[in-house]
Coordinates of C-alpha atoms and ligand atoms in Angstrom, one line a residue:
X1277 CA 118.5 70.2 132.7
X1278 CA 115.7 69.3 130.3
X1279 CA 116.3 72.5 128.2
X1280 CA 120.0 71.9 127.9
X1281 CA 119.7 68.1 127.3
X1282 CA 117.4 68.4 124.3
X1283 CA 119.6 71.1 122.8
X1284 CA 122.7 69.0 123.3
X1285 CA 121.4 66.5 120.9
X1286 CA 122.9 68.9 118.3
X1287 CA 126.3 68.4 119.8
X1288 CA 126.8 71.7 121.6
X1289 CA 129.5 71.7 124.3
X1290 CA 128.2 72.6 127.9
X1291 CA 129.8 76.1 127.9
X1292 CA 127.2 77.5 125.5
X1293 CA 124.7 77.3 128.3
X1294 CA 126.8 79.6 130.6
X1295 CA 124.4 82.5 130.3
X1296 CA 125.7 84.0 127.1
X1297 CA 123.2 85.8 124.9
X1298 CA 121.1 83.5 122.7
X1299 CA 120.8 84.9 119.2
X1300 CA 118.0 83.7 116.9
X1301 CA 118.8 83.9 113.2
X1302 CA 115.4 84.1 111.4
X1303 CA 116.0 82.9 107.9
X1304 CA 113.6 83.1 105.0
X1305 CA 115.7 80.6 103.0
X1306 CA 113.8 78.3 100.7
X1307 CA 114.3 76.7 97.3
X1308 CA 110.8 78.0 96.5
X1309 CA 112.1 81.6 97.1
X1310 CA 115.0 81.7 94.6
X1311 CA 116.0 85.3 95.6
X1312 CA 116.7 83.9 99.2
X1313 CA 118.2 80.6 98.3
X1314 CA 121.7 81.6 99.5
X1315 CA 120.6 82.8 102.9
X1316 CA 121.6 79.5 104.6
X1317 CA 125.2 80.5 103.6
X1318 CA 124.7 84.0 104.8
X1319 CA 123.5 82.5 108.1
X1320 CA 126.8 80.7 108.5
X1321 CA 128.6 84.0 108.3
X1322 CA 126.3 85.5 110.9
X1323 CA 127.0 82.6 113.2
X1324 CA 130.7 83.2 112.9
X1325 CA 130.2 86.7 114.1
X1326 CA 127.9 85.7 117.0
X1327 CA 130.4 83.1 118.2
X1328 CA 133.2 85.6 117.9
X1329 CA 131.3 88.1 120.1
X1330 CA 130.5 85.6 122.7
X1331 CA 126.9 84.8 121.8
X1332 CA 125.1 81.5 121.0
X1333 CA 123.6 81.5 117.5
X1334 CA 120.5 79.4 116.6
X1335 CA 119.1 79.5 113.1
X1336 CA 115.4 79.0 112.6
X1337 CA 113.1 79.2 109.6
X1338 CA 110.5 81.9 109.0
X1339 CA 108.1 81.8 106.2
X1340 CA 109.9 82.3 102.8
X1341 CA 107.9 84.4 100.4
X1342 CA 109.1 84.1 96.9
X1343 CA 107.7 86.8 94.7
X1344 CA 107.6 84.9 91.5
X1345 CA 105.9 81.6 92.5
X1346 CA 103.4 82.4 95.2
X1347 CA 99.8 82.8 94.2
X1348 CA 97.7 84.8 94.1
X1349 CA 100.4 87.2 95.4
X1350 CA 103.2 87.0 98.0
X1351 CA 101.6 90.1 99.6
X1352 CA 98.7 87.9 100.8
X1353 CA 101.3 86.3 103.1
X1354 CA 103.4 89.3 104.3
X1355 CA 101.3 89.7 107.4
X1356 CA 101.4 85.9 108.0
X1357 CA 105.2 86.0 107.9
X1358 CA 105.1 88.9 110.2
X1359 CA 102.8 87.1 112.6
X1360 CA 104.7 83.8 112.4
X1361 CA 108.1 85.5 113.0
X1362 CA 106.7 87.6 115.8
X1363 CA 105.4 84.6 117.6
X1364 CA 108.6 82.6 117.1
X1365 CA 110.8 85.4 118.4
X1366 CA 108.6 85.8 121.4
X1367 CA 107.9 82.1 122.2
X1368 CA 111.6 81.0 122.1
X1369 CA 114.1 81.9 124.7
X1370 CA 116.0 84.5 122.6
X1371 CA 117.9 87.6 123.7
X1372 CA 118.3 89.1 120.2
X1373 CA 117.5 88.2 116.6
X1374 CA 119.2 88.6 113.2
X1375 CA 116.7 88.8 110.4
X1376 CA 117.7 87.3 107.0
X1377 CA 115.6 88.5 104.1
X1378 CA 115.8 89.3 100.4
X1379 CA 112.8 88.9 98.2
X1380 CA 110.3 91.7 98.4
X1381 CA 107.9 90.9 101.3
X1382 CA 110.5 89.1 103.5
X1383 CA 112.1 92.4 104.5
X1384 CA 109.0 94.2 105.7
X1385 CA 107.5 91.1 107.1
X1386 CA 110.5 90.4 109.4
X1387 CA 110.8 94.1 110.3
X1388 CA 107.1 94.2 111.3
X1389 CA 107.8 91.2 113.5
X1390 CA 110.8 92.8 115.1
X1391 CA 108.8 96.0 115.7
X1392 CA 106.0 94.1 117.5
X1393 CA 108.4 92.2 119.7
X1394 CA 110.9 94.9 120.2
X1395 CA 113.7 92.5 121.0
X1396 CA 117.1 93.8 119.9
X1397 CA 117.3 93.0 116.2
X1398 CA 119.4 93.6 113.1
X1399 CA 118.6 92.9 109.5
X1400 CA 120.8 91.3 106.9
X1401 CA 119.3 91.4 103.4
X1402 CA 120.7 88.9 100.9
X1403 CA 121.8 91.4 98.3
X1404 CA 121.0 91.8 94.6
X1405 CA 121.9 89.6 91.7
X1406 CA 124.8 90.5 89.5
X1407 CA 123.7 92.6 86.5
X1408 CA 122.0 90.7 83.8
X1409 CA 123.8 90.5 80.4
X1410 CA 122.0 90.0 77.1
X1411 CA 123.1 90.7 73.6
X1412 CA 125.8 93.1 74.8
X1413 CA 123.6 95.1 77.1
X1414 CA 122.8 95.1 80.8
X1415 CA 119.3 93.8 81.6
X1416 CA 117.5 94.4 84.9
X1417 CA 115.4 91.7 86.6
X1418 CA 111.7 92.4 86.2
X1419 CA 112.1 95.6 84.2
X1420 CA 113.3 93.6 81.2
X1421 CA 110.4 91.2 81.6
X1422 CA 107.9 94.0 81.2
X1423 CA 109.7 95.2 78.0
X1424 CA 110.1 91.7 76.6
X1425 CA 106.5 90.9 77.3
X1426 CA 105.5 93.9 75.2
X1427 CA 108.1 92.9 72.5
X1428 CA 106.6 89.4 72.3
X1429 CA 103.1 90.8 72.0
X1430 CA 104.2 93.2 69.3
X1431 CA 106.2 90.4 67.4
X1432 CA 109.6 92.0 68.1
X1433 CA 110.9 89.0 70.1
X1434 CA 110.7 85.3 69.3
X1435 CA 109.9 82.6 72.0
X1436 CA 113.4 81.1 71.4
X1437 CA 115.0 84.5 72.0
X1438 CA 112.9 84.8 75.1
X1439 CA 114.0 81.4 76.5
X1440 CA 117.7 82.3 76.1
X1441 CA 117.2 85.7 77.6
X1442 CA 115.7 84.3 80.8
X1443 CA 119.0 82.9 82.1
X1444 CA 120.9 85.9 80.9
X1445 CA 118.8 88.0 83.2
X1446 CA 119.2 85.8 86.3
X1447 CA 122.8 84.7 86.4
X1448 CA 123.6 84.6 90.1
X1449 CA 122.1 84.3 93.6
X1450 CA 120.3 87.3 94.9
X1451 CA 117.1 89.4 94.7
X1452 CA 116.1 91.6 91.7
X1453 CA 119.0 93.8 90.6
X1454 CA 116.9 96.8 89.7
X1455 CA 115.7 99.4 92.2
X1456 CA 112.6 97.3 92.5
X1457 CA 110.8 96.5 95.8
X1458 CA 113.5 94.1 97.2
X1459 CA 116.4 96.7 96.6
X1460 CA 114.1 99.4 97.8
X1461 CA 113.2 97.6 101.0
X1462 CA 116.8 96.7 101.7
X1463 CA 117.6 100.4 101.3
X1464 CA 114.7 101.3 103.6
X1465 CA 116.1 98.9 106.2
X1466 CA 119.5 100.6 105.9
X1467 CA 118.0 104.1 105.9
X1468 CA 115.9 103.3 109.0
X1469 CA 119.1 102.3 110.7
X1470 CA 118.1 98.6 111.0
X1471 CA 121.0 97.1 108.9
X1472 CA 124.7 97.9 108.6
X1473 CA 125.9 100.6 106.2
X1474 CA 126.4 99.2 102.6
X1475 CA 124.2 96.1 103.4
X1476 CA 121.6 97.0 100.8
X1477 CA 124.0 97.1 97.9
X1478 CA 126.7 94.4 98.2
X1479 CA 125.8 91.9 95.5
X1480 CA 124.6 88.6 96.9
X1481 CA 127.8 86.8 95.7
X1482 CA 130.2 89.5 96.8
X1483 CA 132.6 88.5 99.7
X1484 CA 131.7 91.8 101.4
X1485 CA 128.1 90.6 101.7
X1486 CA 129.4 87.7 103.9
X1487 CA 131.8 89.9 105.7
X1488 CA 128.9 92.3 106.6
X1489 CA 126.8 89.3 107.7
X1490 CA 129.6 88.2 110.1
X1491 CA 129.8 91.8 111.4
X1492 CA 126.1 91.8 112.0
X1493 CA 126.5 88.7 114.1
X1494 CA 128.9 90.6 116.3
X1495 CA 126.8 93.7 116.4
X1496 CA 123.6 91.9 117.6
X1497 CA 125.5 91.0 120.8
X1498 CA 126.4 94.7 121.3
X1499 CA 122.8 95.7 120.7
X1500 CA 121.7 93.4 123.5
X1501 CA 124.3 94.8 125.8
X1502 CA 123.3 98.4 125.1
X1503 CA 119.5 97.5 125.0
X1504 CA 119.2 99.3 121.7
X1505 CA 115.9 97.9 120.6
X1506 CA 113.9 98.4 117.3
X1507 CA 111.6 101.0 118.8
X1508 CA 114.6 103.1 119.8
X1509 CA 115.9 103.0 116.2
X1510 CA 112.7 103.1 114.1
X1511 CA 111.5 106.4 115.4
X1512 CA 109.5 109.0 113.5
X1513 CA 112.8 110.6 112.5
X1514 CA 114.0 107.3 111.1
X1515 CA 110.9 106.9 109.0
X1516 CA 111.2 110.5 107.7
X1517 CA 114.8 109.6 106.7
X1518 CA 113.5 106.4 104.9
X1519 CA 110.9 108.3 103.0
X1520 CA 113.4 110.9 101.8
X1521 CA 115.9 108.2 100.9
X1522 CA 113.1 106.4 99.0
X1523 CA 112.6 109.6 96.9
X1524 CA 116.3 110.0 96.3
X1525 CA 116.7 106.4 95.1
X1526 CA 113.6 106.4 92.9
X1527 CA 112.3 103.5 95.1
X1528 CA 109.3 101.3 94.7
X1529 CA 105.7 102.4 95.5
X1530 CA 105.5 99.3 97.6
X1531 CA 107.7 101.1 100.2
X1532 CA 104.7 103.3 100.9
X1533 CA 102.6 100.4 102.0
X1534 CA 105.3 98.6 103.9
X1535 CA 106.6 101.6 105.8
X1536 CA 103.0 102.5 106.8
X1537 CA 102.5 99.0 108.1
X1538 CA 105.8 99.0 110.0
X1539 CA 105.0 102.4 111.6
X1540 CA 101.7 101.1 112.7
X1541 CA 103.4 98.3 114.6
X1542 CA 105.6 100.8 116.4
X1543 CA 102.9 103.4 117.1
X1544 CA 104.9 105.9 115.0
X1545 CA 102.4 108.4 113.5
X1546 CA 102.8 108.2 109.8
X1547 CA 100.3 109.0 107.0
X1548 CA 100.1 108.6 103.3
X1549 CA 100.4 112.4 102.9
X1550 CA 103.8 112.3 104.7
X1551 CA 105.2 110.6 101.7
X1552 CA 104.3 113.4 99.4
X1553 CA 105.2 116.2 101.8
X1554 CA 108.6 114.8 102.8
X1555 CA 109.6 113.9 99.3
X1556 CA 108.6 117.3 97.9
X1557 CA 112.1 118.8 98.2
X1558 CA 114.1 115.6 97.5
X1559 CA 115.4 115.1 93.9
X1560 CA 116.0 111.7 92.4
X1561 CA 119.7 111.1 92.7
X1562 CA 120.1 107.4 91.9
X1563 CA 120.2 106.5 88.2
X1564 CA 118.9 103.0 88.4
X1565 CA 116.2 101.1 86.5
X1566 CA 113.3 101.3 86.3
X1567 CA 113.5 105.1 86.7
X1568 CA 117.0 105.4 85.2
X1569 CA 119.7 103.4 83.5
X1570 CA 121.9 101.3 85.8
X1571 CA 121.6 98.3 88.1
X1572 CA 122.3 97.5 91.8
X1573 CA 125.8 96.2 91.0
X1574 CA 126.7 99.6 89.5
X1575 CA 125.1 101.3 92.6
X1576 CA 127.4 99.2 94.8
X1577 CA 130.5 100.2 93.0
X1578 CA 129.4 103.8 92.9
X1579 CA 129.3 104.0 96.7
X1580 CA 125.9 102.5 97.7
X1581 CA 123.4 104.0 100.0
X1582 CA 125.9 105.7 102.4
X1583 CA 127.0 107.9 99.4
X1584 CA 123.3 108.8 98.8
X1585 CA 122.7 109.6 102.5
X1586 CA 125.8 111.6 102.7
X1587 CA 124.7 113.6 99.6
X1588 CA 121.3 114.2 101.2
X1589 CA 123.1 116.0 104.1
X1590 CA 120.7 118.2 106.0
X1591 CA 117.6 116.7 104.3
X1592 CA 118.0 113.8 106.7
X1593 CA 117.8 113.6 110.5
X1594 CA 121.5 113.1 110.9
X1595 CA 121.3 112.4 114.6
X1596 CA 119.1 109.4 114.2
X1597 CA 120.6 106.4 115.9
X1598 CA 121.3 103.1 114.0
X1599 CA 122.3 99.5 114.8
X1600 CA 126.0 100.5 114.6
X1601 CA 125.3 102.4 117.9
X1602 CA 126.3 105.5 115.9
X1603 CA 124.2 108.2 114.2
X1604 CA 123.4 108.5 110.5
X1605 CA 125.9 111.4 110.3
X1606 CA 128.7 109.3 111.9
X1607 CA 127.9 106.3 109.6
X1608 CA 128.0 108.2 106.3
X1609 CA 130.5 111.0 107.1
X1610 CA 133.3 109.7 104.9
X1611 CA 131.2 107.7 102.4
X1612 CA 132.7 108.3 99.0
X1613 CA 130.9 108.5 95.7
X1614 CA 132.9 106.9 92.8
X1615 CA 130.5 107.4 89.9
X1616 CA 128.5 110.6 89.6
X1617 CA 126.5 109.3 86.7
X1618 CA 125.1 106.5 88.9
X1619 CA 124.7 108.6 92.1
X1620 CA 124.1 112.1 91.1
X1621 CA 124.9 115.2 93.2
X1622 CA 122.1 117.2 94.8
X1623 CA 122.8 120.1 92.4
X1624 CA 122.8 117.9 89.3
X1625 CA 120.1 115.3 90.0
X1626 CA 118.6 112.7 87.7
X1627 CA 115.2 114.2 88.2
X1628 CA 114.3 117.4 90.0
X1629 CA 112.7 117.5 93.4
X1630 CA 109.1 116.7 93.7
X1631 CA 109.3 114.0 91.1
X1632 CA 108.9 111.1 93.4
X1633 CA 105.8 109.2 94.5
X1634 CA 102.8 111.6 94.4
X1635 CA 99.7 111.1 96.6
X1636 CA 96.5 111.8 94.7
X1637 CA 93.1 112.5 96.1
X1638 CA 89.7 113.2 94.6
X1639 CA 86.2 111.7 94.3
X1640 CA 87.8 108.6 92.7
X1641 CA 90.2 108.1 95.6
X1642 CA 89.0 109.8 98.8
X1643 CA 91.4 107.7 100.8
X1644 CA 94.2 108.4 98.5
X1645 CA 96.1 106.8 95.6
X1646 CA 99.8 107.0 94.5
X1647 CA 101.6 107.5 91.2
X1648 CA 105.3 107.0 90.8
X1649 CA 106.2 110.1 88.7
X1650 CA 109.7 109.0 88.0
X1651 CA 108.4 105.9 86.2
X1652 CA 105.6 107.8 84.4
X1653 CA 105.4 109.5 81.0
X1654 CA 105.7 113.3 81.6
X1655 CA 103.1 114.0 78.9
X1656 CA 100.5 111.9 80.7
X1657 CA 100.8 113.5 84.2
X1658 CA 98.0 115.9 83.2
X1659 CA 95.5 113.9 81.2
X1660 CA 91.8 113.7 80.5
X1661 CA 90.4 110.6 78.9
X1662 CA 87.5 108.2 78.7
X1663 CA 87.5 105.2 81.0
X1664 CA 87.7 101.7 79.7
X1665 CA 86.8 99.5 82.7
X1666 CA 87.6 95.9 83.6
X1667 CA 86.6 94.1 86.8
X1668 CA 89.7 91.9 86.9
X1669 CA 93.1 91.7 85.2
X1670 CA 91.9 88.4 83.7
X1671 CA 88.9 90.0 81.9
X1672 CA 91.3 92.6 80.4
X1673 CA 93.8 90.0 79.3
X1674 CA 91.0 88.2 77.5
X1675 CA 90.7 91.1 75.1
X1676 CA 94.2 92.7 75.2
X1677 CA 95.0 91.4 71.7
X1678 CA 91.6 92.2 70.2
X1679 CA 92.3 94.5 67.2
X1680 CA 88.8 96.0 67.6
X1681 CA 89.2 96.9 71.3
X1682 CA 87.8 100.4 71.8
X1683 CA 91.0 102.0 73.0
X1684 CA 93.4 104.7 71.9
X1685 CA 96.3 106.7 73.3
X1686 CA 93.9 108.8 75.3
X1687 CA 92.1 105.9 77.0
X1688 CA 92.2 105.7 80.8
X1689 CA 92.4 102.0 81.5
X1690 CA 90.7 101.1 84.8
X1691 CA 91.3 97.6 86.3
X1692 CA 89.6 97.2 89.6
X1693 CA 88.7 94.6 92.3
X1694 CA 92.5 94.2 92.8
X1695 CA 92.8 95.7 96.3
X1696 CA 93.6 93.9 99.6
X1697 CA 90.2 92.4 99.9
X1698 CA 89.2 92.3 96.2
X1699 CA 92.0 90.1 94.9
X1700 CA 93.3 88.9 98.3
X1701 CA 96.7 90.4 98.9
X1702 CA 96.5 93.2 96.5
X1703 CA 98.6 91.8 93.6
X1704 CA 101.1 93.6 91.4
X1705 CA 98.8 93.8 88.4
X1706 CA 98.2 97.5 88.0
X1707 CA 100.7 97.9 85.2
X1708 CA 98.8 95.7 82.8
X1709 CA 100.4 95.7 79.3
X1710 CA 98.9 98.1 76.8
X1711 CA 96.4 96.8 74.3
X1712 CA 98.3 95.0 71.5
X1713 CA 96.9 97.3 68.8
X1714 CA 98.4 100.3 70.6
X1715 CA 101.7 98.7 71.0
X1716 CA 101.8 97.8 67.3
X1717 CA 101.2 101.5 66.6
X1718 CA 104.2 102.4 68.7
X1719 CA 102.2 103.7 71.7
X1720 CA 104.3 102.9 74.8
X1721 CA 102.2 104.2 77.7
X1722 CA 98.6 105.1 78.6
X1723 CA 97.1 106.1 81.9
X1724 CA 96.1 103.1 84.0
X1725 CA 94.2 103.3 87.3
X1726 CA 93.9 100.4 89.7
X1727 CA 93.3 99.5 93.4
X1728 CA 96.2 97.0 93.2
X1729 CA 99.9 97.4 93.4
X1730 CA 102.7 97.6 90.8
X1731 CA 106.0 95.8 90.8
X1732 CA 108.8 98.0 91.9
X1733 CA 110.6 97.0 88.7
X1734 CA 107.8 98.3 86.5
X1735 CA 107.2 101.6 84.8
X1736 CA 104.3 103.6 83.2
X1737 CA 101.7 106.2 84.1
X1738 CA 99.9 104.0 86.6
X1739 CA 97.8 105.2 89.4
X1740 CA 97.9 102.7 92.2
X1741 CA 96.7 101.7 95.6
X1742 CA 93.3 103.5 95.1
X1743 CA 91.6 103.6 98.4
X1744 CA 89.0 102.6 99.4
X1745 CA 89.3 99.7 96.9
X1746 CA 86.4 98.7 94.7
X1747 CA 85.6 95.5 96.7
X1748 CA 85.2 97.7 99.9
X1749 CA 82.7 99.9 98.0
X1750 CA 85.1 102.6 97.0
X1751 CA 84.1 105.0 94.2
X1752 CA 86.3 103.1 91.8
X1753 CA 83.5 100.4 91.8
X1754 CA 81.2 103.0 90.3
X1755 CA 83.2 104.0 87.2
X1756 CA 81.7 102.9 83.9
X1757 CA 83.3 102.6 80.5
X1758 CA 83.0 105.9 78.7
X1759 CA 83.1 108.1 81.9
X1760 CA 85.6 111.0 81.7
X1761 CA 88.4 110.9 84.2
X1762 CA 90.9 113.6 84.8
X1763 CA 94.4 112.9 86.2
X1764 CA 96.2 116.0 87.4
X1765 CA 99.4 115.0 89.1
X1766 CA 100.8 118.5 89.6
X1767 CA 97.5 119.4 91.5
X1768 CA 97.5 115.9 93.1
X1769 CA 93.9 115.2 92.0
X1770 CA 92.1 112.3 90.4
X1771 CA 88.6 113.1 89.4
X1772 CA 85.7 111.1 88.0
X1773 CA 83.6 113.5 86.0
X1774 CA 80.3 112.1 87.0
X1775 CA 77.7 114.1 88.9
X1776 CA 77.2 113.2 92.6
X1777 CA 73.5 112.3 92.1
X1778 CA 74.5 109.8 89.3
X1779 CA 77.2 108.3 91.6
X1780 CA 74.6 108.0 94.3
X1781 CA 72.3 106.1 91.9
X1782 CA 75.1 103.8 90.9
X1783 CA 76.1 103.2 94.5
X1784 CA 72.6 102.1 95.4
X1785 CA 72.8 99.5 92.6
X1786 CA 76.2 98.2 93.6
X1787 CA 76.6 94.9 95.4
X1788 CA 79.7 93.7 97.1
X1789 CA 81.5 90.8 95.4
X1790 CA 81.2 87.3 97.0
X1791 CA 83.7 86.2 99.7
X1792 CA 86.9 84.7 98.3
X1793 CA 87.2 82.1 101.0
X1794 CA 85.1 80.6 103.7
X1795 CA 88.0 79.4 105.9
X1796 CA 91.7 79.4 106.4
X1797 CA 94.2 82.2 106.1
X1798 CA 92.5 83.9 103.2
X1799 CA 89.3 84.2 105.2
X1800 CA 91.2 85.6 108.2
X1801 CA 93.0 88.0 105.9
X1802 CA 90.0 89.3 104.0
X1803 CA 88.0 89.7 107.2
X1804 CA 90.7 91.8 108.9
X1805 CA 92.9 93.5 106.3
X1806 CA 93.1 97.3 106.4
X1807 CA 93.1 99.4 103.3
X1808 CA 96.3 100.4 101.4
X1809 CA 96.4 103.9 102.7
X1810 CA 97.3 102.6 106.2
X1811 CA 99.6 99.8 105.1
X1812 CA 97.3 96.8 104.5
X1813 CA 98.2 95.2 107.9
X1814 CA 95.6 93.1 109.7
X1815 CA 93.6 95.2 112.2
X1816 CA 94.5 93.0 115.1
X1817 CA 98.2 93.0 114.3
X1818 CA 98.6 96.8 114.5
X1819 CA 100.8 97.7 117.5
X1820 CA 103.2 95.7 119.6
X1821 CA 103.1 93.2 122.4
X1822 CA 106.7 93.1 123.5
X1823 CA 108.9 90.1 123.8
X1824 CA 107.6 88.5 127.1
X1825 CA 105.3 85.5 126.6
X1826 CA 101.9 86.3 128.0
X1827 CA 102.1 83.5 130.5
X1828 CA 104.9 81.1 131.2
X1829 CA 103.3 77.6 131.3
X1830 CA 106.4 75.9 132.9
Ligands
FES2883 FE1 112.5 88.2 94.4 FE2 112.3 90.3 92.7 S1 111.4 88.3 92.5 S2 113.2 90.2 94.6

């Protein structure tokens, strides 16, 4: 009686307590997370579907992570969202959960929670913004920012033009409309089988987004009946599908970290090297910014992810089961492609196979590093240059406009102490802008190496996720300005040309940076975060605990 009575304060009729499935709707809505600000409306559509299917929907908030406002980086809080959502799903009397996400970290955070509880779950991402329109051209969220930032530094854009362009870029609800991290992770959720076909690409304001949300509300009730839980869907085969789809869509490098973390929750064996090996025979098919030309709205009209997955054919595990209760093959069998310039055919791809995210190793990155080849400059993929080293992005920004900076087009710019521990959360700072003097000379790219991450909307020849990071004593901490570094992407190597005895001498002189925090979440995070090559989860969150509370206190 007590449980029912308190719930009836919301005005529910008695029949809702007749034993029907209780569906939690975990929403990451917040006005501080503008990409997710419409999720309360999406939740209403989900509720319609749940009621329709005979369930009892209850919406609850999970930590909203807005990419643009959170400092030092939203990634510091991905694991906190995952932990919070996991505990909320487990502690409340739920039979299934619908996960509402959008902005970059909200999708992997909620999927990690679903993986660790293994309660029937379905994801509904919020969808991308409509295409930005500025001066007669389409502009992509994020990708345009990087270009405009350089234009302002080089004097090609005025502050007034910039202020006007801002709203032209963001003219509707939704997450970034490029194939950045949000669109990538929405696509990963669909490729893994955790959200309904076409969910990743309907624009946020499209009626079909809301129709799909209503359908998801019906489907979660079916998932409970069939006991089709996340661990039965997110298998090794599903992860292999996701990695191959990521290569085909020219997806974000952040997918590497998030998929590794999710696999760790499920006990699915997955390594950094799997990303290179599995992507080796997958060409880039999707012609979207930042690797290509178009935006997510175009992708939707061209046929969305089902058209890509159909085109990949035998490159995917077509018998992998999905939330529809059907296999990948059944889901995409009739998926049409309406625009072959946006979604290319396998035999006429945007970029040839083997051009996706490459995994590098060498004495500078014994744990591995990644480079997004499709966003890099081909002439820099084999490069030897002298290091110009900075111990923080801020120390680089202090001199970026210095006309006397000792840098040229051959320089290898090293920005370090930006990894999970070093700059807690591993921010997206690796694609620092070029020195102003090079931009003014028309140079548009140089090799950059960093233990941080890069926005999925960014481009450039940027070596990322160097592991172990500098703050953990990785060899990146030992590089000095003037050292020669060789990047050889075709050979998958990253080499610091300094003799081992000299490196040993430098290592003996190295001291770890001071702790960033003595208490609170940042302290817990820096004490327990794992390196990028295993997904930067917290060591005690790896694995699953199921959905039963450890001890019922009532
Ligand atoms: Fe939210 Fe890009 S800032 S998705």
